[in-house]
Short mmCIF file of C-alpha atoms in Angstrom, two decimals:
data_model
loop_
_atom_site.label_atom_id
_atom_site.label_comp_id
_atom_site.label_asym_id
_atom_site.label_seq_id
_atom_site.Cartn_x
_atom_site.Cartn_y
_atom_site.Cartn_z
CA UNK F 228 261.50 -149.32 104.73
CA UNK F 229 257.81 -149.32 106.08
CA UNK F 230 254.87 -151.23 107.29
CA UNK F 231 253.76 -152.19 103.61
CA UNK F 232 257.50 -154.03 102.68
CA UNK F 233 257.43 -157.24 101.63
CA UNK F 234 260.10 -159.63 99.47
CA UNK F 235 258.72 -160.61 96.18
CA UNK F 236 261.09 -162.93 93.81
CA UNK F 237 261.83 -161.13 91.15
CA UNK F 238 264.03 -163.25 88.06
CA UNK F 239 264.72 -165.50 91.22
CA UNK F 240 265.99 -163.21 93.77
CA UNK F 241 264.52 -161.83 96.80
CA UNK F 242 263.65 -158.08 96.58
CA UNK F 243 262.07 -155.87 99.54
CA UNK F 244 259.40 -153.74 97.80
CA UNK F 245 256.56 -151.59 99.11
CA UNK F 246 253.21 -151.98 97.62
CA UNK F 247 251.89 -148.57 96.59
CA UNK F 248 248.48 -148.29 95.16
CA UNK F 249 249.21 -145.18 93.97
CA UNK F 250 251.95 -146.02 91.73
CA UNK F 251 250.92 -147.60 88.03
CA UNK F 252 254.63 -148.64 87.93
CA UNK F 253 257.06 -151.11 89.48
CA UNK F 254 260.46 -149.28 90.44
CA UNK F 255 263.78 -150.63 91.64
CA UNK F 256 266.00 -148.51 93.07
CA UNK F 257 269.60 -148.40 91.34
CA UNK F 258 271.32 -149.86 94.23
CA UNK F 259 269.12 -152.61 94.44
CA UNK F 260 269.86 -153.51 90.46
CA UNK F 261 273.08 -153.71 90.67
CA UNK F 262 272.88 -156.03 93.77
CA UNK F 263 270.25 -158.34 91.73
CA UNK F 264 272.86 -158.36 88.64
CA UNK F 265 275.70 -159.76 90.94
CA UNK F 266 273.22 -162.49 92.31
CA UNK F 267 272.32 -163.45 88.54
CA UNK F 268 269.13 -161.90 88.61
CA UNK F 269 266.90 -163.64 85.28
CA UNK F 270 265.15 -161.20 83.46
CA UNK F 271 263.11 -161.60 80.09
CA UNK F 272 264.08 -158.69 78.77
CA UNK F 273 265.89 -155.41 79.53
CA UNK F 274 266.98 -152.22 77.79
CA UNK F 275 268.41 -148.36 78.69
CA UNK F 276 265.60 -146.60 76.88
CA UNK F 277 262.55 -146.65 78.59
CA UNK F 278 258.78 -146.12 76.97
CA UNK F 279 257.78 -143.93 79.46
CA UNK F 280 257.90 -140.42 81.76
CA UNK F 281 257.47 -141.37 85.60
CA UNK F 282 257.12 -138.76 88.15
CA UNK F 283 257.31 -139.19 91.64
CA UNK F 284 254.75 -137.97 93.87
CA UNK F 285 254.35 -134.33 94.61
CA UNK F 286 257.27 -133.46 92.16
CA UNK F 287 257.40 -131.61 89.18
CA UNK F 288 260.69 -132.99 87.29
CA UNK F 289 260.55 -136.53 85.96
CA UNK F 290 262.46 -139.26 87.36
CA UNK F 291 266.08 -140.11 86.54
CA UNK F 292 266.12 -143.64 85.24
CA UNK F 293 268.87 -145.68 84.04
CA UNK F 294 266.77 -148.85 81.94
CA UNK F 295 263.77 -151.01 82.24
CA UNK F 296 263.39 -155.22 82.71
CA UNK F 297 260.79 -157.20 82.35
CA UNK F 298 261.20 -159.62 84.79
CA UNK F 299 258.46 -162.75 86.63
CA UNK F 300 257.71 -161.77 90.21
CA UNK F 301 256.99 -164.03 92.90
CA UNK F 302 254.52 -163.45 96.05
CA UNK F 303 253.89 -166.92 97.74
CA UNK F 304 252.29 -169.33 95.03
CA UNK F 305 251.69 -166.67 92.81
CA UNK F 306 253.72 -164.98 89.52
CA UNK F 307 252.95 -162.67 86.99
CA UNK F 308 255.56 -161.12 84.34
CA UNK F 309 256.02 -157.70 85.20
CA UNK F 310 257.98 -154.02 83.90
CA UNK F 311 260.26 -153.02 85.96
CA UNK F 312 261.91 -149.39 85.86
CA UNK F 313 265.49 -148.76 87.40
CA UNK F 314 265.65 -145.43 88.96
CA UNK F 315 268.89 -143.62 89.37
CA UNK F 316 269.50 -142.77 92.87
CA UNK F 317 266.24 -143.79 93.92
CA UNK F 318 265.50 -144.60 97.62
CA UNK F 319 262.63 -147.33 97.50
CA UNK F 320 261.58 -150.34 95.76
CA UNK F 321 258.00 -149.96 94.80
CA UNK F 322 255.44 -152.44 93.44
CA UNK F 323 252.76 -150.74 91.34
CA UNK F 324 249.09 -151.47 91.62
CA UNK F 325 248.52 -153.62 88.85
CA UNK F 326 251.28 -155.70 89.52
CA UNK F 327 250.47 -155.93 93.04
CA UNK F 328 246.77 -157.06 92.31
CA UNK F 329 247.40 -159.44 89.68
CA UNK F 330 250.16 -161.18 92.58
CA UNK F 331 246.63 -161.09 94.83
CA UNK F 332 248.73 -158.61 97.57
CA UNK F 333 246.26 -156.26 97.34
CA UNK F 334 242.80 -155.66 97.13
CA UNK F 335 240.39 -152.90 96.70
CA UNK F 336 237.15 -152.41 96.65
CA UNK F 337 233.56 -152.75 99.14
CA UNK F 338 233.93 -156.29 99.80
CA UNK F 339 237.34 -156.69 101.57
CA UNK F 340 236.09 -157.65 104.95
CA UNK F 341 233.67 -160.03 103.55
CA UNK F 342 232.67 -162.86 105.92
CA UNK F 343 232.16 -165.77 103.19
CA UNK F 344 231.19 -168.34 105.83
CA UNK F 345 227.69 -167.47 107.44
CA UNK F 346 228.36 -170.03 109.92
CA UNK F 347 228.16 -168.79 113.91
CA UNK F 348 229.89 -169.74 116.32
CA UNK F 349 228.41 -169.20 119.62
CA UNK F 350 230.24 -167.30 122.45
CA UNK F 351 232.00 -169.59 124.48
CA UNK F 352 231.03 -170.78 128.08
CA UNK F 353 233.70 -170.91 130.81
CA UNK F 354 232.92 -172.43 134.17
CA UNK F 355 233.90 -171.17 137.29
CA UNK F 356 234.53 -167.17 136.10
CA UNK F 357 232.71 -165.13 137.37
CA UNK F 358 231.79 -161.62 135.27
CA UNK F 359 231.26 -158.83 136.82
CA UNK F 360 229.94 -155.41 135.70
CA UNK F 361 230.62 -152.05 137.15
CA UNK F 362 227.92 -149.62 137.43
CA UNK F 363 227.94 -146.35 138.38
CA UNK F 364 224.72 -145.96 140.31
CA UNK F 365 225.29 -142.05 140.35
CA UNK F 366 224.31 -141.97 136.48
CA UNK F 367 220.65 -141.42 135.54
CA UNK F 368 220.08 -143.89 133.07
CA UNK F 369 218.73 -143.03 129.62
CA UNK F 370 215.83 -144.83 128.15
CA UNK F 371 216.31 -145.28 124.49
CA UNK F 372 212.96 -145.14 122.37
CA UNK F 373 211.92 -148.10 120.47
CA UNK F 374 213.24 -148.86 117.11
CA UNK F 375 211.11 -150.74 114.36
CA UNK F 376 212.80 -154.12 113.00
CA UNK F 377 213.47 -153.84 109.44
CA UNK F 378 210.78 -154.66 107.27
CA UNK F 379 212.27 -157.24 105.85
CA UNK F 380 212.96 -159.09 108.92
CA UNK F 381 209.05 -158.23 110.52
CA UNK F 382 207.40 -161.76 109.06
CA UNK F 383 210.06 -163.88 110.45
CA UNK F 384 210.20 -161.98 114.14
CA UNK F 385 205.97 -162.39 113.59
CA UNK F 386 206.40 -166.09 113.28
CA UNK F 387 209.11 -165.95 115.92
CA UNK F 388 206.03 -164.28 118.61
#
């Protein structure tokens, strides 16, 4: 289905979903349902009214559904008990953004690529290669001007002299 599918357990069967952090919803597709019934999917609850209006992206007429289950979900070592709409002739699985967050599959925010452990490692030293760099003596070379160290750093490089 895409790059973002994964299979959650959901009531104990295996269901290819893509997370979408756009969507504030978990949808099943209507095939996909029926499938999970035959396999003896477990769900908490489940009913053919649902509590809510969904509407897919860029569309102005709500989705068809046929019901809603709550259902627990599965992602590695991690569960939460999620909603779950069925969607009549829908063509993807989705996992919404809360549920998706609370599983820990996704994560937003400013500190995603966060290095926790300061530690360095130095660059490696291999014996007997031999590196070498291509230069094009035909280009003048440009002479960058000098660029103050940040303040905060200017007692330590002082100490450092």
């Amino acid at each position: 289905m895409g790059r973002n599918t994964f299979e959650f357990i959901v009531g104990g069967i295996g269901i290819p979903m893509i997370i979408d952090s756009g969507a504030d919803a978990n949808i099943i597709d209507e095939a996909t349902w029926v499938k999970a019934k035959d396999l003896g999917i477990t769900v908490k609850s489940f009913s053919n009214e649902v509590d809510r209006k969904l509407m897919g992206y860029a569309t102005k007429e709500a989705l068809k559904m046929k019901g809603m289950f709550q259902a627990e979900i599965q992602a590695g070592t991690n569960t939460a008990e999620a909603k779950f709409y069925i969607v009549e002739q829908g063509k993807y699985n989705l996992l919404g953004d809360t549920t998706a967050k609370e599983l820990k599959v996704l994560q937003v925010g400013y500190n995603i690529a966060r290095v926790d452990n300061q530690k360095q490692i130095p660059f490696p030293k291999i014996k007997g290669i031999l590196v070498e760099i291509p230069i094009d003596k035909s280009v003048q070379p440009i002479q960058q001007s000098y660029r103050r160290a940040p303040i905060a750093l200017e007692d330590n490089i002082h100490k450092k002299l």
